[in-house]
Amino acid sequence: MSEQTPDQNLHLPSLVIKNFRGIDELTIPRLGRATLLAGKNGVGKTTVLDAVRVWAGRGQRSVIDEVLRTRGDAFADDATVHGRVAADYASLFTNRLHGSPKVISISPGPEHATLYVRRRSQDKTSDPPDPGATGAGNPVALEANFGGGLFLTVEVIAESSRMLAPHKAEAVCNALGPNAPTDQTVEEYWNEIALSYYEDRAVEALNLVTSSQVERVAMVSPATTDGVAYRRRMMAKVSGKEYPLPLRSLGDGALRCFAVALALAKSSDGFLLIDEAENGIHHSIRAKFWNMVLQTAERNNVQVIATTHSWDCVVGFAKAANQLENVEGVLYRIQRNGERLRAVEYRETELANAAKHRIEVR
C-alpha cells in the first residue's frame, strides 16, 4: 500500500457523501488509482460505488434510474411510457420517511465540484417536500446542482417529464459485478475497442493472469448450415496451438479478467467500479489480477474503486500495490460505530502485520 503523497491528478482524490441512500455521512479522505473497500454486508460499500456513479453522471436522470434499477428500486413494465422506468426516487435519500427532507451531496472535496440533489418543491418559496411523500400534490421532481449549474434532472407530472437546463458533461464511468460477465457484455466491450490501440493492451492484460500465452483474440460466429444466427463467441489464439480456443476454456477467471481488462480500456480517462471484485478470480491469481488492474488503470488513466468480502482479495491487492511503487493502491474498511459510518485506512505496514497475524480487516 502506497505511503506516497496522494495523486492530485485523480478524478476523485477524496470523497464525501451525505444523505445518500443508507449513508448519512461518510468521508474517505484519500482515494488511490485503485481503492479497495472492505467491510461487512450491508455496511454501505456498494452504496459508495453508486454515489460515484451518480457524481460521474452529474445527476443525470438516466444514471439515477440505472442505479435504482440495479438496486431493485426501479422497474419497467407494459405501463411504462416512452421507455421510462417506474422509479422510487425517494429511496435516494436517507431517512426518507422521517423528519425534514435532506439534500444529497457528493463531493471530491472542498476545492472541487460538489453534486447536490434534492426534491424540488412546486412552491419555490417553501422548503422541498418530504422525500417520502407521495400523491398528486407532490409530483416527483429532482433538482441537481453540479459546479454551480442548476438543472432539473427529472420531473414527472401527468406522465410527462421535462428538463430545465442542460446537464454538465458527465465523466466516463463503467461498472462490473457482482455477477460474472455475460458473453453479451464481453462482446459489447470488445466491439468498442476492436482494431484499436486498446485491443493489444487488453490482450497484454489477459496474459498477466493466464498460464497460457494468448497471441490474439476475436469474436467469431459459429459456422452453421441451418440459417440460424447464433451469438458469437470470444475465441483466443494460444501460443503452441494450431486452432483457436474458446476464451472460456482458459477458465472463468480468464474471462472475468479479460472483461475487466476490456472495461479498463473502455473507461479510459474515467472510472471503473467493480462490485465484489473477488468473484470468479481464483485465490492463487488474485495478486496477478490486481497487478493487471493497477498497471492498466495507470496506463489508461482510469480510477478504479472496488469492493470485496474476501481475505485473499485483500492480501492479493496489498501484495500488488506494494510491488508497484509508482501506482497508488489504497484499502479502506467501511464500518459502523453506532449510527456513525467510518472509513478506516490500512497502510502497507498495517496490512503486512494483518496478513502475517491473520488480523481481520474486512
Tab-separated table of C-alpha atoms in Angstrom:
chain	number	residue	atom	x	y	z
A	1	MET	CA	0.000	0.000	0.000
A	2	SER	CA	1.423	3.326	-1.017
A	3	GLU	CA	2.720	5.756	1.605
A	4	GLN	CA	3.286	8.440	-1.022
A	5	THR	CA	1.539	11.788	-1.448
A	6	PRO	CA	-1.954	11.279	-2.924
A	7	ASP	CA	-2.164	11.633	-6.705
A	8	GLN	CA	-3.751	15.037	-7.321
A	9	ASN	CA	-4.450	14.137	-10.959
A	10	LEU	CA	-7.140	11.643	-9.979
A	11	HIS	CA	-10.749	12.354	-10.943
A	12	LEU	CA	-11.702	11.871	-7.284
A	13	PRO	CA	-8.777	12.480	-4.901
A	14	SER	CA	-11.155	12.062	-1.950
A	15	LEU	CA	-14.876	11.528	-1.390
A	16	VAL	CA	-17.525	12.947	0.935
A	17	ILE	CA	-21.071	11.541	0.781
A	18	LYS	CA	-24.037	12.947	2.722
A	19	ASN	CA	-27.669	11.803	2.892
A	20	PHE	CA	-27.382	9.321	0.028
A	21	ARG	CA	-29.378	6.093	0.395
A	22	GLY	CA	-28.097	4.349	3.539
A	23	ILE	CA	-25.223	6.777	4.127
A	24	ASP	CA	-25.942	9.713	6.445
A	25	GLU	CA	-22.356	10.871	6.124
A	26	LEU	CA	-19.100	9.232	5.079
A	27	THR	CA	-15.697	10.768	4.406
A	28	ILE	CA	-12.965	8.876	2.578
A	29	PRO	CA	-10.010	11.242	2.985
A	30	ARG	CA	-7.954	9.985	0.078
A	31	LEU	CA	-8.513	7.697	-2.856
A	32	GLY	CA	-5.877	5.978	-4.955
A	33	ARG	CA	-5.502	4.964	-8.559
A	34	ALA	CA	-7.258	1.858	-7.248
A	35	THR	CA	-9.204	1.865	-3.990
A	36	LEU	CA	-10.500	-1.341	-2.404
A	37	LEU	CA	-13.372	-1.138	0.072
A	38	ALA	CA	-13.835	-3.959	2.575
A	39	GLY	CA	-16.439	-4.354	5.303
A	40	LYS	CA	-19.430	-6.369	6.470
A	41	ASN	CA	-22.531	-6.990	4.381
A	42	GLY	CA	-24.936	-4.076	4.353
A	43	VAL	CA	-22.439	-1.545	5.697
A	44	GLY	CA	-22.571	0.607	2.560
A	45	LYS	CA	-19.703	-0.455	0.270
A	46	THR	CA	-21.887	-0.790	-2.820
A	47	THR	CA	-23.630	2.476	-1.939
A	48	VAL	CA	-20.256	4.207	-2.237
A	49	LEU	CA	-19.968	2.846	-5.793
A	50	ASP	CA	-23.480	4.107	-6.550
A	51	ALA	CA	-22.578	7.559	-5.228
A	52	VAL	CA	-19.561	7.710	-7.529
A	53	ARG	CA	-21.769	6.711	-10.478
A	54	VAL	CA	-24.245	9.480	-9.698
A	55	TRP	CA	-21.435	12.044	-9.251
A	56	ALA	CA	-19.751	10.988	-12.509
A	57	GLY	CA	-23.138	11.251	-14.247
A	58	ARG	CA	-23.629	14.782	-12.851
A	59	GLY	CA	-27.033	13.758	-11.506
A	60	GLN	CA	-28.437	12.772	-14.888
A	61	ARG	CA	-31.754	11.022	-14.728
A	62	SER	CA	-30.598	8.074	-16.859
A	63	VAL	CA	-27.764	7.377	-14.416
A	64	ILE	CA	-30.005	7.703	-11.368
A	65	ASP	CA	-32.569	5.396	-12.995
A	66	GLU	CA	-29.883	2.803	-13.712
A	67	VAL	CA	-28.632	2.893	-10.114
A	68	LEU	CA	-32.183	2.462	-8.805
A	69	ARG	CA	-32.933	-0.319	-11.280
A	70	THR	CA	-29.763	-2.179	-10.307
A	71	ARG	CA	-30.703	-1.951	-6.620
A	72	GLY	CA	-34.320	-3.017	-7.150
A	73	ASP	CA	-35.855	0.436	-6.657
A	74	ALA	CA	-36.902	0.952	-10.288
A	75	PHE	CA	-38.519	-1.212	-12.928
A	76	ALA	CA	-40.096	-1.024	-16.372
A	77	ASP	CA	-43.299	-2.744	-17.464
A	78	ASP	CA	-46.007	-2.524	-20.113
A	79	ALA	CA	-47.379	0.611	-18.462
A	80	THR	CA	-44.087	2.436	-18.912
A	81	VAL	CA	-44.494	5.435	-21.205
A	82	HIS	CA	-41.885	6.094	-23.902
A	83	GLY	CA	-39.313	3.830	-22.320
A	84	ARG	CA	-39.424	5.488	-18.899
A	85	VAL	CA	-38.942	3.463	-15.770
A	86	ALA	CA	-41.084	3.474	-12.669
A	87	ALA	CA	-38.566	4.617	-10.083
A	88	ASP	CA	-38.718	5.177	-6.347
A	89	TYR	CA	-36.713	8.400	-6.287
A	90	ALA	CA	-37.391	8.837	-2.578
A	91	SER	CA	-35.124	5.846	-1.949
A	92	LEU	CA	-32.164	8.028	-2.937
A	93	PHE	CA	-32.474	9.896	0.367
A	94	THR	CA	-31.612	8.750	3.889
A	95	ASN	CA	-34.455	8.745	6.443
A	96	ARG	CA	-36.903	9.347	3.631
A	97	LEU	CA	-39.951	8.752	5.782
A	98	HIS	CA	-38.867	10.639	8.870
A	99	GLY	CA	-38.044	14.236	9.712
A	100	SER	CA	-37.213	17.072	7.381
A	101	PRO	CA	-36.159	16.399	3.799
A	102	LYS	CA	-32.436	16.480	3.240
A	103	VAL	CA	-30.127	17.390	0.388
A	104	ILE	CA	-27.826	14.745	-1.070
A	105	SER	CA	-24.281	15.963	-1.561
A	106	ILE	CA	-21.475	14.000	-3.212
A	107	SER	CA	-18.124	15.732	-3.382
A	108	PRO	CA	-14.449	15.016	-4.050
A	109	GLY	CA	-13.532	17.752	-1.557
A	110	PRO	CA	-13.982	21.470	-0.926
A	111	GLU	CA	-11.856	22.555	-3.881
A	112	HIS	CA	-13.814	20.509	-6.414
A	113	ALA	CA	-17.314	20.493	-7.857
A	114	THR	CA	-19.953	19.140	-5.489
A	115	LEU	CA	-23.088	17.456	-6.787
A	116	TYR	CA	-26.232	18.402	-4.867
A	117	VAL	CA	-29.534	16.609	-5.407
A	118	ARG	CA	-32.812	17.496	-3.671
A	119	ARG	CA	-36.530	17.069	-4.092
A	120	ARG	CA	-37.966	20.084	-5.894
A	121	SER	CA	-40.900	21.941	-4.420
A	122	GLN	CA	-43.728	23.189	-6.582
A	123	ASP	CA	-43.867	26.279	-4.370
A	124	LYS	CA	-40.487	27.961	-4.842
A	125	THR	CA	-40.904	29.879	-1.558
A	126	SER	CA	-41.351	26.757	0.556
A	127	ASP	CA	-38.980	24.007	1.595
A	128	PRO	CA	-38.739	20.894	-0.619
A	129	PRO	CA	-41.475	18.335	0.131
A	130	ASP	CA	-40.791	15.308	2.278
A	131	PRO	CA	-38.820	12.856	0.077
A	132	GLY	CA	-41.102	10.083	1.340
A	133	ALA	CA	-44.299	11.868	0.413
A	134	THR	CA	-46.438	10.632	-2.483
A	135	GLY	CA	-49.594	11.632	-4.275
A	136	ALA	CA	-50.770	14.132	-6.879
A	137	GLY	CA	-49.845	17.076	-4.690
A	138	ASN	CA	-46.203	16.022	-4.628
A	139	PRO	CA	-45.062	15.130	-8.149
A	140	VAL	CA	-41.639	13.524	-8.441
A	141	ALA	CA	-39.076	16.228	-9.119
A	142	LEU	CA	-35.328	16.254	-8.515
A	143	GLU	CA	-33.089	19.279	-8.788
A	144	ALA	CA	-29.384	18.750	-9.293
A	145	ASN	CA	-26.620	21.315	-8.975
A	146	PHE	CA	-23.123	20.484	-10.183
A	147	GLY	CA	-20.396	23.091	-10.029
A	148	GLY	CA	-22.908	25.913	-9.699
A	149	GLY	CA	-25.090	24.862	-12.630
A	150	LEU	CA	-28.702	24.152	-11.649
A	151	PHE	CA	-30.760	21.795	-13.766
A	152	LEU	CA	-33.877	19.713	-13.321
A	153	THR	CA	-32.862	16.086	-13.607
A	154	VAL	CA	-36.382	14.613	-13.564
A	155	GLU	CA	-39.899	15.905	-13.147
A	156	VAL	CA	-42.863	13.596	-13.643
A	157	ILE	CA	-46.257	15.290	-13.774
A	158	ALA	CA	-49.205	13.719	-15.560
A	159	GLU	CA	-46.969	11.155	-17.276
A	160	SER	CA	-44.647	13.782	-18.741
A	161	SER	CA	-41.129	14.860	-17.979
A	162	ARG	CA	-39.012	17.844	-18.893
A	163	MET	CA	-35.518	19.233	-18.495
A	164	LEU	CA	-34.976	22.673	-17.007
A	165	ALA	CA	-31.428	23.123	-18.294
A	166	PRO	CA	-28.736	21.013	-19.979
A	167	HIS	CA	-26.542	18.820	-17.803
A	168	LYS	CA	-22.840	19.272	-17.384
A	169	ALA	CA	-20.895	16.757	-19.452
A	170	GLU	CA	-20.635	13.556	-17.459
A	171	ALA	CA	-17.434	11.652	-16.761
A	172	VAL	CA	-16.842	8.218	-18.255
A	173	CYS	CA	-17.968	5.628	-15.704
A	174	ASN	CA	-18.478	1.883	-16.168
A	175	ALA	CA	-19.495	-0.743	-13.629
A	176	LEU	CA	-18.910	-4.510	-13.375
A	177	GLY	CA	-20.177	-7.171	-10.996
A	178	PRO	CA	-21.077	-8.667	-8.721
A	179	ASN	CA	-22.227	-11.336	-11.201
A	180	ALA	CA	-19.957	-12.939	-13.780
A	181	PRO	CA	-19.758	-11.023	-17.071
A	182	THR	CA	-22.084	-12.331	-19.758
A	183	ASP	CA	-20.945	-13.121	-23.286
A	184	GLN	CA	-23.083	-10.196	-24.423
A	185	THR	CA	-21.260	-7.794	-22.090
A	186	VAL	CA	-17.861	-9.024	-23.271
A	187	GLU	CA	-18.965	-8.675	-26.902
A	188	GLU	CA	-20.239	-5.119	-26.340
A	189	TYR	CA	-16.984	-4.101	-24.675
A	190	TRP	CA	-14.917	-5.798	-27.361
A	191	ASN	CA	-16.791	-4.065	-30.178
A	192	GLU	CA	-15.800	-0.692	-28.710
A	193	ILE	CA	-12.053	-1.361	-28.705
A	194	ALA	CA	-11.504	-3.895	-31.533
A	195	LEU	CA	-8.775	-2.904	-34.017
A	196	SER	CA	-7.652	-0.092	-31.747
A	197	TYR	CA	-4.607	0.539	-29.574
A	198	TYR	CA	-6.592	-0.834	-26.633
A	199	GLU	CA	-7.054	-4.272	-28.200
A	200	ASP	CA	-3.357	-5.065	-27.769
A	201	ARG	CA	-3.442	-3.621	-24.251
A	202	ALA	CA	-6.377	-5.873	-23.302
A	203	VAL	CA	-4.517	-8.952	-24.571
A	204	GLU	CA	-1.418	-7.886	-22.625
A	205	ALA	CA	-3.561	-7.567	-19.506
A	206	LEU	CA	-5.062	-11.014	-20.085
A	207	ASN	CA	-1.597	-12.539	-20.272
A	208	LEU	CA	-0.741	-11.178	-16.840
A	209	VAL	CA	-3.198	-13.644	-15.271
A	210	THR	CA	-3.168	-16.708	-17.556
A	211	SER	CA	-0.685	-19.562	-17.720
A	212	SER	CA	-1.212	-19.857	-21.491
A	213	GLN	CA	0.262	-17.219	-23.786
A	214	VAL	CA	-2.599	-15.621	-25.692
A	215	GLU	CA	-1.482	-14.108	-29.010
A	216	ARG	CA	-4.775	-12.729	-30.324
A	217	VAL	CA	-8.481	-12.748	-29.551
A	218	ALA	CA	-11.515	-12.292	-31.785
A	219	MET	CA	-15.286	-12.573	-31.748
A	220	VAL	CA	-16.191	-15.479	-34.036
A	221	SER	CA	-19.583	-16.612	-35.337
A	222	PRO	CA	-20.077	-20.392	-35.455
A	223	ALA	CA	-20.336	-21.988	-38.895
A	224	THR	CA	-23.898	-23.241	-39.378
A	225	THR	CA	-25.979	-24.698	-42.179
A	226	ASP	CA	-29.435	-24.147	-40.683
A	227	GLY	CA	-29.561	-20.415	-41.366
A	228	VAL	CA	-29.929	-19.570	-37.678
A	229	ALA	CA	-27.880	-16.644	-36.351
A	230	TYR	CA	-26.095	-17.780	-33.195
A	231	ARG	CA	-24.341	-15.480	-30.741
A	232	ARG	CA	-20.659	-15.024	-31.417
A	233	ARG	CA	-18.022	-16.407	-29.063
A	234	MET	CA	-14.787	-14.874	-27.862
A	235	MET	CA	-12.001	-17.060	-29.220
A	236	ALA	CA	-8.307	-16.968	-28.390
A	237	LYS	CA	-5.234	-17.885	-30.432
A	238	VAL	CA	-2.953	-19.519	-27.883
A	239	SER	CA	0.769	-19.980	-28.461
A	240	GLY	CA	1.556	-23.586	-29.412
A	241	LYS	CA	-1.997	-24.377	-30.530
A	242	GLU	CA	-2.844	-24.706	-34.223
A	243	TYR	CA	-6.521	-23.925	-33.676
A	244	PRO	CA	-8.369	-21.216	-31.724
A	245	LEU	CA	-9.805	-21.980	-28.316
A	246	PRO	CA	-12.904	-20.519	-26.664
A	247	LEU	CA	-11.701	-17.954	-24.162
A	248	ARG	CA	-13.905	-19.630	-21.546
A	249	SER	CA	-11.846	-22.805	-21.952
A	250	LEU	CA	-8.957	-20.960	-20.293
A	251	GLY	CA	-11.151	-20.724	-17.172
A	252	ASP	CA	-13.873	-18.463	-15.860
A	253	GLY	CA	-11.165	-16.403	-14.210
A	254	ALA	CA	-9.617	-15.674	-17.611
A	255	LEU	CA	-12.955	-14.453	-18.944
A	256	ARG	CA	-13.552	-12.320	-15.859
A	257	CYS	CA	-10.048	-10.841	-16.078
A	258	PHE	CA	-10.472	-10.177	-19.783
A	259	ALA	CA	-13.809	-8.453	-19.158
A	260	VAL	CA	-12.115	-6.249	-16.552
A	261	ALA	CA	-9.275	-5.517	-18.988
A	262	LEU	CA	-11.805	-4.527	-21.667
A	263	ALA	CA	-13.673	-2.382	-19.156
A	264	LEU	CA	-10.413	-0.660	-18.204
A	265	ALA	CA	-9.879	0.170	-21.874
A	266	LYS	CA	-13.474	1.345	-22.281
A	267	SER	CA	-13.124	3.514	-19.144
A	268	SER	CA	-10.059	5.471	-20.254
A	269	ASP	CA	-9.914	8.901	-18.582
A	270	GLY	CA	-12.797	7.923	-16.320
A	271	PHE	CA	-13.935	5.458	-13.648
A	272	LEU	CA	-14.311	1.702	-13.386
A	273	LEU	CA	-16.384	0.414	-10.464
A	274	ILE	CA	-16.085	-3.290	-9.578
A	275	ASP	CA	-18.529	-4.772	-7.073
A	276	GLU	CA	-17.296	-7.921	-5.264
A	277	ALA	CA	-14.014	-7.971	-7.149
A	278	GLU	CA	-13.117	-11.450	-5.909
A	279	ASN	CA	-15.919	-13.183	-7.834
A	280	GLY	CA	-14.648	-15.597	-10.464
A	281	ILE	CA	-10.981	-14.996	-9.614
A	282	HIS	CA	-9.129	-17.946	-8.071
A	283	HIS	CA	-7.239	-17.045	-4.903
A	284	SER	CA	-3.939	-18.134	-6.472
A	285	ILE	CA	-4.046	-15.409	-9.158
A	286	ARG	CA	-5.585	-12.521	-7.199
A	287	ALA	CA	-2.241	-10.762	-6.793
A	288	LYS	CA	-1.713	-11.085	-10.568
A	289	PHE	CA	-5.245	-9.817	-11.157
A	290	TRP	CA	-4.656	-6.691	-9.076
A	291	ASN	CA	-1.261	-6.198	-10.668
A	292	MET	CA	-3.030	-6.142	-14.049
A	293	VAL	CA	-5.732	-3.769	-12.779
A	294	LEU	CA	-3.269	-1.312	-11.236
A	295	GLN	CA	-0.901	-1.265	-14.215
A	296	THR	CA	-3.690	-0.940	-16.791
A	297	ALA	CA	-5.541	1.686	-14.766
A	298	GLU	CA	-2.391	3.808	-14.562
A	299	ARG	CA	-1.688	3.384	-18.274
A	300	ASN	CA	-5.273	4.272	-19.310
A	301	ASN	CA	-5.833	6.996	-16.692
A	302	VAL	CA	-8.679	5.085	-15.072
A	303	GLN	CA	-9.611	5.411	-11.416
A	304	VAL	CA	-10.798	2.084	-10.032
A	305	ILE	CA	-12.986	1.704	-6.955
A	306	ALA	CA	-13.861	-1.848	-5.932
A	307	THR	CA	-15.491	-3.762	-3.081
A	308	THR	CA	-14.690	-7.153	-1.580
A	309	HIS	CA	-15.617	-9.617	1.166
A	310	SER	CA	-12.581	-11.816	0.555
A	311	TRP	CA	-9.446	-12.025	2.672
A	312	ASP	CA	-7.497	-13.446	-0.297
A	313	CYS	CA	-8.628	-10.487	-2.382
A	314	VAL	CA	-7.349	-8.080	0.289
A	315	VAL	CA	-4.000	-9.878	0.501
A	316	GLY	CA	-3.655	-10.004	-3.290
A	317	PHE	CA	-4.459	-6.302	-3.552
A	318	ALA	CA	-1.917	-5.413	-0.864
A	319	LYS	CA	0.780	-7.522	-2.498
A	320	ALA	CA	0.229	-5.940	-5.928
A	321	ALA	CA	0.081	-2.399	-4.535
A	322	ASN	CA	3.320	-2.926	-2.615
A	323	GLN	CA	5.086	-4.270	-5.712
A	324	LEU	CA	4.058	-1.293	-7.882
A	325	GLU	CA	5.620	1.683	-6.144
A	326	ASN	CA	4.595	4.132	-8.877
A	327	VAL	CA	0.876	3.216	-8.679
A	328	GLU	CA	-1.128	4.123	-5.606
A	329	GLY	CA	-3.457	1.495	-4.164
A	330	VAL	CA	-5.487	2.280	-1.039
A	331	LEU	CA	-7.537	-0.061	1.160
A	332	TYR	CA	-10.353	1.040	3.473
A	333	ARG	CA	-12.549	-0.857	5.836
A	334	ILE	CA	-16.047	0.660	5.998
A	335	GLN	CA	-17.538	0.148	9.457
A	336	ARG	CA	-20.280	1.463	11.696
A	337	ASN	CA	-19.697	2.829	15.171
A	338	GLY	CA	-23.243	3.106	16.440
A	339	GLU	CA	-25.036	5.335	13.947
A	340	ARG	CA	-21.783	6.680	12.549
A	341	LEU	CA	-20.125	5.351	9.404
A	342	ARG	CA	-16.325	5.445	9.217
A	343	ALA	CA	-13.687	4.635	6.615
A	344	VAL	CA	-10.603	3.164	8.284
A	345	GLU	CA	-7.488	3.224	6.116
A	346	TYR	CA	-4.928	0.417	6.208
A	347	ARG	CA	-1.441	1.348	5.074
A	348	GLU	CA	1.267	-1.043	3.976
A	349	THR	CA	2.843	-1.722	7.375
A	350	GLU	CA	-0.563	-2.342	8.955
A	351	LEU	CA	-1.575	-4.671	6.147
A	352	ALA	CA	1.702	-6.555	6.347
A	353	ASN	CA	1.108	-7.185	10.061
A	354	ALA	CA	-2.541	-8.053	9.442
A	355	ALA	CA	-1.588	-10.606	6.787
A	356	LYS	CA	1.138	-12.116	8.971
A	357	HIS	CA	-1.058	-12.488	12.055
A	358	ARG	CA	-4.379	-13.026	10.228
A	359	ILE	CA	-5.883	-9.876	11.760
A	360	GLU	CA	-9.337	-9.260	10.304
A	361	VAL	CA	-9.560	-6.108	8.151
A	362	ARG	CA	-12.617	-6.962	6.062
